[in-house]
Amino acid sequence: MSNLNNLTISDALDGMEKGDFSARELTEAHISAMEKTRELNAYIVETPEIALEMADASDKKRAAGDAGLMEGIPIAMKDLFCTEGTQTTAASRILDGFVPTYESTVSGNLWNAGAVMLGKSNLDQFAMGSANITSYYGNVINPWQRKDSDAQLTPGGSSGGSAASVAARSAMAATGTDTGGSIRQPAAFSGIVGLKPTYGRCSRWGVIAFASSLDQAGPMTRSVRDAAIMLEAMAGYDAKDSTSVNVAVPCYQKALTGDIRGLKVGIPKEYRMDGTPKEIDEAWEQGIEWLKSAGAEPVEISLPHTKYALPAYYIIAPAECSSNLARYDGVRYGLRVDGESLDDMYERTRGEGFGDEVKRRILIGTYVLSAGYYDAYYNKARRVRTLIANDFKKAYESVDVILTPTAPSPAFGIGEKMDDPIAMYLNDVFTVPASLAGLPGISIPTGLSSEGTPLGLQLLGKAFDEETVLKVAGVVEEAAGFSALPQLMAGGK
């Protein structure tokens, strides 16, 4: 593997500016890595020709003194973002072969900043899943393996292809989307950094919808600084998205001062749950000590409605999913399975086009929105959501950020929880509350489990205060000094 594959975005930008290598050389190194790691199934569509064209254009822009924030950086684009002229499927058969005639705002922002598209990364179908095992195009395999075992592990989900590509060095960074933890949990499982911005920070226009009040795009990178660079390129107000918030996008890199003296870090007592593995709690305690050593003050806080977050989420998200996915009927685009009547065509198309997990969530969502149950389930979940948001609001009156584990376990084996949806849903127990509240959160790799697989810690911040989240994350990252490499990457360790 070329040394170019191990560079961070920040290092690569410096190297290209100095003339040490070109965007084309950087892109060729990642195309080669992409080809060598196909066993991971991280990509649904590879676009090497497009990547080289974009890299050549970047080299010309840099030579002309017109380099953008991400100029020449090769990235993977989660196959939930519509890309003009390139197939976009949401990893579902029902959209197999769909080629958008328009570009999502976030992907367009990245291309305008000079990023290079290597391909469309795999995901759980319609972003519904925590293990990347629901994709029509097959499972994504985590490049990490347990000690003395070649069993295939999940990279987490739904942004599993994005996480695997960044961890395996077949992309310098990737886009993800986070509805209930789908950036942060796969980042923890794959040993990378994953940042979910505040809801409304990045446009949802052109992103295939799962749950519209929760979905949020964000960067998946190998360093906190890279996440800061990429978020600045992705974010911004978009009049085409009614949920986009018109607030200024700062230069996030300037927040990475390393000085967190006097900051108060909340430690929620409700996140100390029975059954959490000892090594998860130990990693959390280590994180607390790192922040204390850097001059921050840990403060125990209470988020009393935490235990209701998962039940509320798995009412609200399926309800919105059942509404959003009603548009896939075989009439205008995507899969069509002929039937004896129009209704029969609808039923056959949706029956064959959607996977089991998507069908499960559509059924749950339709049920809780039905006339007899709307108030009993959906409206009650919405009220609980408000209580959870108020818990965070009260906590932030006394603290600046909150530190928690990212996930309740390290990466598990593919197939280990496939027959138990509840066990799968519990993967999001630490990430869902902040999603319901619309708050920013980041996962940082902090060490290895006893099995030799990555563990992550999560930092949560106030709405639109990604700067403080990134500042504290940079301190955790430096203290952790995480430098381990996965086994299944181009060229090996």
mmCIF file of C-alpha atoms in Angstrom, residues 260-263 265 267 285-299 403 472 475-476:
data_model
loop_
_atom_site.group_PDB
_atom_site.id
_atom_site.type_symbol
_atom_site.label_atom_id
_atom_site.label_comp_id
_atom_site.label_asym_id
_atom_site.label_seq_id
_atom_site.Cartn_x
_atom_site.Cartn_y
_atom_site.Cartn_z
ATOM 1 C CA ILE A 260 -10.189 22.902 27.506
ATOM 2 C CA ARG A 261 -9.233 24.276 30.908
ATOM 3 C CA GLY A 262 -12.307 25.193 32.903
ATOM 4 C CA LEU A 263 -14.771 23.407 30.644
ATOM 5 C CA VAL A 265 -17.968 17.812 31.113
ATOM 6 C CA ILE A 267 -21.246 12.461 32.944
ATOM 7 C CA GLU A 285 -13.518 6.180 33.056
ATOM 8 C CA GLN A 286 -10.253 6.560 31.143
ATOM 9 C CA GLY A 287 -11.837 9.286 29.033
ATOM 10 C CA ILE A 288 -12.955 11.124 32.157
ATOM 11 C CA GLU A 289 -9.392 10.992 33.518
ATOM 12 C CA TRP A 290 -7.937 12.309 30.235
ATOM 13 C CA LEU A 291 -10.246 15.324 30.332
ATOM 14 C CA LYS A 292 -9.504 15.961 34.028
ATOM 15 C CA SER A 293 -5.791 15.889 33.259
ATOM 16 C CA ALA A 294 -6.356 18.474 30.517
ATOM 17 C CA GLY A 295 -8.029 20.840 32.970
ATOM 18 C CA ALA A 296 -11.701 20.072 32.413
ATOM 19 C CA GLU A 297 -14.086 19.408 35.288
ATOM 20 C CA PRO A 298 -16.263 16.272 35.215
ATOM 21 C CA VAL A 299 -19.771 16.872 36.574
ATOM 22 C CA LEU A 403 -19.066 12.370 27.578
ATOM 23 C CA VAL A 472 -12.811 18.498 23.357
ATOM 24 C CA VAL A 475 -8.019 16.563 23.345
ATOM 25 C CA VAL A 476 -9.451 13.046 23.736
#
